[in-house]
Short mmCIF file of C-alpha atoms in Angstrom, two decimals:
data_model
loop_
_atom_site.label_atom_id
_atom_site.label_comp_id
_atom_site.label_asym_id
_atom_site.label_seq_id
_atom_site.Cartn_x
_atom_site.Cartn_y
_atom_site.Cartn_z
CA UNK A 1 -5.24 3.06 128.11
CA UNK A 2 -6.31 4.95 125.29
CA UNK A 3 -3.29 7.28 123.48
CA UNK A 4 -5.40 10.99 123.51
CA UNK A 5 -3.22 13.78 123.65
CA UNK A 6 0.62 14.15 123.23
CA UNK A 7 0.99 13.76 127.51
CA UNK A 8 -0.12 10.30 127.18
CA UNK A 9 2.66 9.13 125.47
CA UNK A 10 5.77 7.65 126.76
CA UNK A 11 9.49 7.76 125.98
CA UNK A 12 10.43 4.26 124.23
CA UNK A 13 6.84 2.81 124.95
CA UNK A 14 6.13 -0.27 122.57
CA UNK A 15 2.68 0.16 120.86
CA UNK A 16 0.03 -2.47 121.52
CA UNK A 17 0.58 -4.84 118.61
CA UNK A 18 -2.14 -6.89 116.45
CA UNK A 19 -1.91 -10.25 114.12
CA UNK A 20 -1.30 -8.88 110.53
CA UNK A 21 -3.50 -10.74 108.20
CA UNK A 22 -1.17 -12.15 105.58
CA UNK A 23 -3.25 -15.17 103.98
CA UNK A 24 -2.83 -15.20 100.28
CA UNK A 25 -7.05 -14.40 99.83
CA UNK A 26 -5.98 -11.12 101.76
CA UNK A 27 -2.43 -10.23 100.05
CA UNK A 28 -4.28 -10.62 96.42
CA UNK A 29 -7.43 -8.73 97.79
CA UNK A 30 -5.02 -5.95 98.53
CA UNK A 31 -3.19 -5.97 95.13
CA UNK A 32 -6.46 -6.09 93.14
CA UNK A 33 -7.92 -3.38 95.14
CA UNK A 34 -4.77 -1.38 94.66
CA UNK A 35 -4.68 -2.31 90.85
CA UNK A 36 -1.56 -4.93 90.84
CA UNK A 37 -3.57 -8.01 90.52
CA UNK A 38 -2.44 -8.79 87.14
CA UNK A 39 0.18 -10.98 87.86
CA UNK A 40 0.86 -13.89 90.39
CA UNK A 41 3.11 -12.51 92.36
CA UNK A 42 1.07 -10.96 94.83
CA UNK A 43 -1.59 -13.83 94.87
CA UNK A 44 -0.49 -17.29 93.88
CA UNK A 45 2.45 -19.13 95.40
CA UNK A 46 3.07 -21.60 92.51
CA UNK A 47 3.26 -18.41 89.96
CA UNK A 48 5.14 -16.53 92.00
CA UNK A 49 7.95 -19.05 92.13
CA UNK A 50 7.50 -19.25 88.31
CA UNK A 51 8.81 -15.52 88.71
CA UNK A 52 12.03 -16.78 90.94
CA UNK A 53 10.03 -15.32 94.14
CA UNK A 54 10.18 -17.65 97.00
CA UNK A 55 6.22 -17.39 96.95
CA UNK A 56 3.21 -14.96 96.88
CA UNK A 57 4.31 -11.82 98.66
CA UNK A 58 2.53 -9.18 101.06
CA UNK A 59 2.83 -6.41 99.19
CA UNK A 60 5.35 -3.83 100.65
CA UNK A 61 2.64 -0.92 101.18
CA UNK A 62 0.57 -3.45 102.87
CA UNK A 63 3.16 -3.75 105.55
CA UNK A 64 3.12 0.02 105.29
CA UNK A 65 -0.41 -0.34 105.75
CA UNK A 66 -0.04 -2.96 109.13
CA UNK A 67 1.87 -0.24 110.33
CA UNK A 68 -0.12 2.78 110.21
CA UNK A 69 -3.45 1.03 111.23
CA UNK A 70 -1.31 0.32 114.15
CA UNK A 71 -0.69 3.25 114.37
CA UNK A 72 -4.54 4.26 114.29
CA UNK A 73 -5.38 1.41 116.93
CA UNK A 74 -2.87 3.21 119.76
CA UNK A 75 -4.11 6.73 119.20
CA UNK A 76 -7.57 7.46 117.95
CA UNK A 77 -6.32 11.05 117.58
CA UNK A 78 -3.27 10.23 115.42
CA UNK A 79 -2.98 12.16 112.79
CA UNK A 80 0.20 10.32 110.70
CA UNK A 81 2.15 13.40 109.12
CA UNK A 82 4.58 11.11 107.44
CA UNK A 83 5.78 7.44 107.15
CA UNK A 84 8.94 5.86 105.70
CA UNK A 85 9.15 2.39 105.48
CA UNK A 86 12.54 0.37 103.74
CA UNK A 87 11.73 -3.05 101.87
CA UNK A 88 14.76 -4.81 103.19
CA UNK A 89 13.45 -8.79 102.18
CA UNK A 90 10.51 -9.70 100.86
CA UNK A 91 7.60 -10.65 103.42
CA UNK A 92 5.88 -14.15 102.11
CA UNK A 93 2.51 -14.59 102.46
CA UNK A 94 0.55 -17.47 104.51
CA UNK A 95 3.37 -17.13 106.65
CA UNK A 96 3.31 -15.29 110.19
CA UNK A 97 4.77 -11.68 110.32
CA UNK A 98 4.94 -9.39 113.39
CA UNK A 99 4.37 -5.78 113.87
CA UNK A 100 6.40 -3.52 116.56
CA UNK A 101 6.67 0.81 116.73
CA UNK A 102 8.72 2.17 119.80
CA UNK A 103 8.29 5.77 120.79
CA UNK A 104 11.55 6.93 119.92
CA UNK A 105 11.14 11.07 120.20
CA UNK A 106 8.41 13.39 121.66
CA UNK A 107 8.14 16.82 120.89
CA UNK A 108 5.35 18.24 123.94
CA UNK A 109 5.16 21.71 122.54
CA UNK A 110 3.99 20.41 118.90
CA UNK A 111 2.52 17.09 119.95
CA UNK A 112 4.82 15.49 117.22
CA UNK A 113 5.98 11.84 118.26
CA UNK A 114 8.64 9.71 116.42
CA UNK A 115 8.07 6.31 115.99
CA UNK A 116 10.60 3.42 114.69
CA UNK A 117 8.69 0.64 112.71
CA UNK A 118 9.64 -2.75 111.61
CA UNK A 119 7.91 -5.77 110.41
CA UNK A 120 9.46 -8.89 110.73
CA UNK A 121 8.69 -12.75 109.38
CA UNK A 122 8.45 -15.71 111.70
CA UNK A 123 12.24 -16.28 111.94
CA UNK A 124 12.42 -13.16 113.46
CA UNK A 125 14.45 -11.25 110.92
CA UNK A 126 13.46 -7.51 109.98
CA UNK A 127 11.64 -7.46 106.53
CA UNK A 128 10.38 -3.77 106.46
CA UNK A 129 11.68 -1.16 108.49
CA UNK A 130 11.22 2.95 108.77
CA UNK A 131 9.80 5.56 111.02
CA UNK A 132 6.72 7.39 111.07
CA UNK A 133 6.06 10.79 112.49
CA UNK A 134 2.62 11.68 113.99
CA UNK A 135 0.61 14.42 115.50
CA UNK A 136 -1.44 14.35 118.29
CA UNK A 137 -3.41 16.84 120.52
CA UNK A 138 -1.38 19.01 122.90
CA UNK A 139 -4.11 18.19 125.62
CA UNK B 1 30.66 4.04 85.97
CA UNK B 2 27.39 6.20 85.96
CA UNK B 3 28.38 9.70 87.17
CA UNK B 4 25.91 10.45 89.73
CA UNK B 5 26.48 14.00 89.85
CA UNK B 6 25.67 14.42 86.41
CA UNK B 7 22.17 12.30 86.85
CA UNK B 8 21.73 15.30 89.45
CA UNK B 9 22.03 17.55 87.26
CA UNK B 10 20.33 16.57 84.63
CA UNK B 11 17.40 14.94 86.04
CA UNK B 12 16.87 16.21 89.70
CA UNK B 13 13.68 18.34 90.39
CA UNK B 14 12.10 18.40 86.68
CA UNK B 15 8.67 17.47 86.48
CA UNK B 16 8.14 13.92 84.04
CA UNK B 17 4.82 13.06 84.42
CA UNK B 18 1.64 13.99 85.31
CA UNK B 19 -1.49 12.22 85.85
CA UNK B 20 -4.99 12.21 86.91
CA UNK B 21 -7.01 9.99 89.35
CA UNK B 22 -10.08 9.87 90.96
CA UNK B 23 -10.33 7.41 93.60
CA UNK B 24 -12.91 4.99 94.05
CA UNK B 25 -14.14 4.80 97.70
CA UNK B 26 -14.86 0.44 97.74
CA UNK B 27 -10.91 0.33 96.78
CA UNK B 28 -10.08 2.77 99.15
CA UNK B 29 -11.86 1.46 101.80
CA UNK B 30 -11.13 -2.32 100.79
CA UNK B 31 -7.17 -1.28 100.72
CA UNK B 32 -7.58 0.35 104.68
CA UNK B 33 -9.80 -2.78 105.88
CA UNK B 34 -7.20 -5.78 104.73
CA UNK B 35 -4.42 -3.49 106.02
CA UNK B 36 -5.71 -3.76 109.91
CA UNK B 37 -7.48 -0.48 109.81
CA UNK B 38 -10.04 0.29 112.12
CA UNK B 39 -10.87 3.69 112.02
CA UNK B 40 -13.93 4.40 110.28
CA UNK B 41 -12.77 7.87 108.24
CA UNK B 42 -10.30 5.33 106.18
CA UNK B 43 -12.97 2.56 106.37
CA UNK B 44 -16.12 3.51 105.87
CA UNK B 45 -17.17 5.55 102.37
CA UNK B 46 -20.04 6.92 104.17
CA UNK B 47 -17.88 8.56 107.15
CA UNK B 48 -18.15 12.33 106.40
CA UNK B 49 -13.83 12.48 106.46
CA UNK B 50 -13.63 9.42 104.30
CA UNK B 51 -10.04 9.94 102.75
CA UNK B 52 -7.32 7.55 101.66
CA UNK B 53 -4.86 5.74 104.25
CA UNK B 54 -1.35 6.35 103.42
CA UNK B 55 -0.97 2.92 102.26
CA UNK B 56 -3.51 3.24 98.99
CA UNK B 57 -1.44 6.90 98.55
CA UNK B 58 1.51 4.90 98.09
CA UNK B 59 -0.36 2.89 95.58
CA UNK B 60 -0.87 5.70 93.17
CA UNK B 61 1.81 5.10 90.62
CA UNK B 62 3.13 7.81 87.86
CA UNK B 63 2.81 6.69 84.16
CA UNK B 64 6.39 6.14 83.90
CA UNK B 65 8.90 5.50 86.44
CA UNK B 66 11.97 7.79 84.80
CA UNK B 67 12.15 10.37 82.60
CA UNK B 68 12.37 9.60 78.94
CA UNK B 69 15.80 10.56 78.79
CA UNK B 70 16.88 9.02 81.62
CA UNK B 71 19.94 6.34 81.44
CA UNK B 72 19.58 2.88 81.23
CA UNK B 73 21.82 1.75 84.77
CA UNK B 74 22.05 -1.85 83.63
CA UNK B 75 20.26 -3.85 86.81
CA UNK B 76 16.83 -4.18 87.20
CA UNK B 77 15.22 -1.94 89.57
CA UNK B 78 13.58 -2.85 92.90
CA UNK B 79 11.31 -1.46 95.07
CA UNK B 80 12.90 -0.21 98.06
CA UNK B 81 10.75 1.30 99.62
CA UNK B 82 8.00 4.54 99.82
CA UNK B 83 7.41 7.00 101.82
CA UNK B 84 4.33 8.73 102.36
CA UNK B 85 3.62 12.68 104.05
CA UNK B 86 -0.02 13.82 104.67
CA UNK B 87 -0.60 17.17 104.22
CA UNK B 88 -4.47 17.12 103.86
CA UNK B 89 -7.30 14.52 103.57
CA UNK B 90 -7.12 12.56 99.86
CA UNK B 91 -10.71 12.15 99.17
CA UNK B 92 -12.58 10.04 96.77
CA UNK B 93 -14.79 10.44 94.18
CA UNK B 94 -12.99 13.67 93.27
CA UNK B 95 -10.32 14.86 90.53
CA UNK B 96 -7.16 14.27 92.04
CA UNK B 97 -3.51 15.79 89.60
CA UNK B 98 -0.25 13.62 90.74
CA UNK B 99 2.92 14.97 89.07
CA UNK B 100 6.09 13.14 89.62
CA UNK B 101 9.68 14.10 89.51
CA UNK B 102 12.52 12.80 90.18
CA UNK B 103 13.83 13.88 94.13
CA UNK B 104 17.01 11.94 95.15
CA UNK B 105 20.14 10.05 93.43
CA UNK B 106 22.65 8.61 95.62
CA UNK B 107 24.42 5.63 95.44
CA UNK B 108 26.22 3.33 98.21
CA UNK B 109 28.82 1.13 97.45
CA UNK B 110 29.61 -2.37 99.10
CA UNK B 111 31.22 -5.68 98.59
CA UNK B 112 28.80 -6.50 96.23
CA UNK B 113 29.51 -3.54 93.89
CA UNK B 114 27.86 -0.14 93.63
CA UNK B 115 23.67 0.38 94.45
CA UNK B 116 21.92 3.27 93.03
CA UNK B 117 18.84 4.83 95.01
CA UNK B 118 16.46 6.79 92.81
CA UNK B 119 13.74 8.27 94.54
CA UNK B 120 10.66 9.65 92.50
CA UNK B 121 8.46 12.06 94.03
CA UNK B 122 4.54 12.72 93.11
CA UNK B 123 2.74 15.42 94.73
CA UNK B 124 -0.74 15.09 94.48
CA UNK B 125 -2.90 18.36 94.37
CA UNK B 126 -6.78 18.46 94.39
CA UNK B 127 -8.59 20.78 91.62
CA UNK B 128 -7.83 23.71 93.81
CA UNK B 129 -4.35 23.12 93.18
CA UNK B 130 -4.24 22.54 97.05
CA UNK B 131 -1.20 19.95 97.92
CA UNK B 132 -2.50 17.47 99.70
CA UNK B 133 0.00 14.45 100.14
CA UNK B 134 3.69 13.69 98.78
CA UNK B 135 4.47 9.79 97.91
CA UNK B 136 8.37 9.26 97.28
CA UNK B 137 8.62 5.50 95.84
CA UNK B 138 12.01 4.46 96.62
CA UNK B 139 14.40 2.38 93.48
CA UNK B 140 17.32 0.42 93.96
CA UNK B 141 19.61 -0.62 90.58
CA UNK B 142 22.28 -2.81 91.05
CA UNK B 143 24.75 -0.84 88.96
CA UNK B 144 26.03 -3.57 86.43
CA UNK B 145 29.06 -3.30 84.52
CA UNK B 146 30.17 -4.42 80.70
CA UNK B 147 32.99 -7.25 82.04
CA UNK B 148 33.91 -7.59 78.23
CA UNK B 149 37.28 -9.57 79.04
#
């Protein structure tokens, strides 16, 4: 169901999740788009290593980005007022990363909702972590 | 040993670069798209509230990362992280002003030795002068020390 108003949301509810895209065509996409396609590092595994990088990496604001867009996809109404995400490990490309935000605080009078974010690889361990805090309408 | 307070006082809250932007909507919208977006105001260049997602804000880098002045801490930095507050819609298209300073040094102090956290701060204002998003970018120095002996 649809996340409207500020009275749809739920104490410690786990948002509805989707499959980050983190192929290397869509990691250096996003770091020529953003202007940091000059290098390897964010689009070729073999010059990445040259750098001492364990491969290409997903950028760290394109994890930011995974988040807020989930963000987006619970409440169409979401307006994000702020978002804090910690680079903890690097996040490797071409390999499988998952996405989670728990409702952590609700404010009913403002419509303000807390949210705890993390990103982690395929192992399971927490790459990118931090909170956001959104608006929605009182209803 | 760096003397952190003295950073503060030197350094904290004193503006060290400005620069302008203008944001190109494809890049924008390209940036929102390959994140997962689906909403068509961060999508879309033709949506009439076509702005930037808070991922591309965070992409908008100062021209330098300290002041001129600043120390040299011996490690290199790292990215640890940004942080992103929307005040109003970043639009396209449009003269955009991002002045930087810097907002936060602390340090923390482990087994491995002592980390220091710089955070720089760049509030963007339209022509207006209207603030319309703060993007802290988060550094991390491994403090590294002269072991001369």
């Amino acid at each position: 169901m649809p996340v409207e108003t500020v009275q749809d949301v739920e104490f410690g509810a786990e948002l509805e999740a989707f499959a980050p895209d983190t192929s290397v065509a869509a990691t250096g996409a996003f770091a020529d788009a953003v202007g940091w396609g000059g290098g390897g590092r964010f689009k070729d595994h073999a010059a990445a290593r040259l750098e001492g990088l364990p491969g290409a990496l997903v950028p760290g604001i394109m994890a930011m980005g995974f988040l807020s867009s989930m963000i987006h996809r619970w409440s169409p109404t979401a307006h994000i007022e702020h978002i804090d995400t910690v680079f903890r490990a690097p996040v490797i490309a071409d390999e499988p990363c998952s996405i989670s935000a728990v409702v952590t605080d609700i404010d009913s009078d403002s419509g303000r909702v807390e949210l705890d974010l993390s990103v982690r690889n395929g192992k399971g361990e927490t790459r990118v972590f931090g909170t956001a805090r959104v608006r929605l309408p009182l209803g | 040993m760096v003397d952190i307070e003295e950073l503060k006082s030197r350094f904290l809250n004193l503006e060290f670069d400005r620069k302008d932007f203008v944001l190109d909507p494809e890049r924008v919208a390209v940036v929102a798209r390959l994140s997962g977006e689906n909403r068509p105001e961060f999508t879309d260049p033709t949506h009439p509230d076509f702005q930037a997602s808070p991922a591309f804000i965070a992409s908008l880098a100062a021209g330098r990362h300290l002041p001129i002045e600043f120390p040299r801490l011996g490690g290199i930095p790292m990215d640890g992280g940004k942080a992103v507050t929307c005040l109003l819609p970043v639009r396209t298209g449009v003269p955009l002003t991002g002045r930087t300073h810097l907002h936060e040094i602390y340090d923390k102090s482990g087994r491995s030795g002592r980390m220091i956290f710089l955070v720089s701060r760049m509030e963007i204002y339209d022509a207006d002068g209207h603030e319309l998003a703060i993007n802290d970018a988060r550094m991390v120095i491994r403090e590294k020390h002269d072991d001369a002996g």
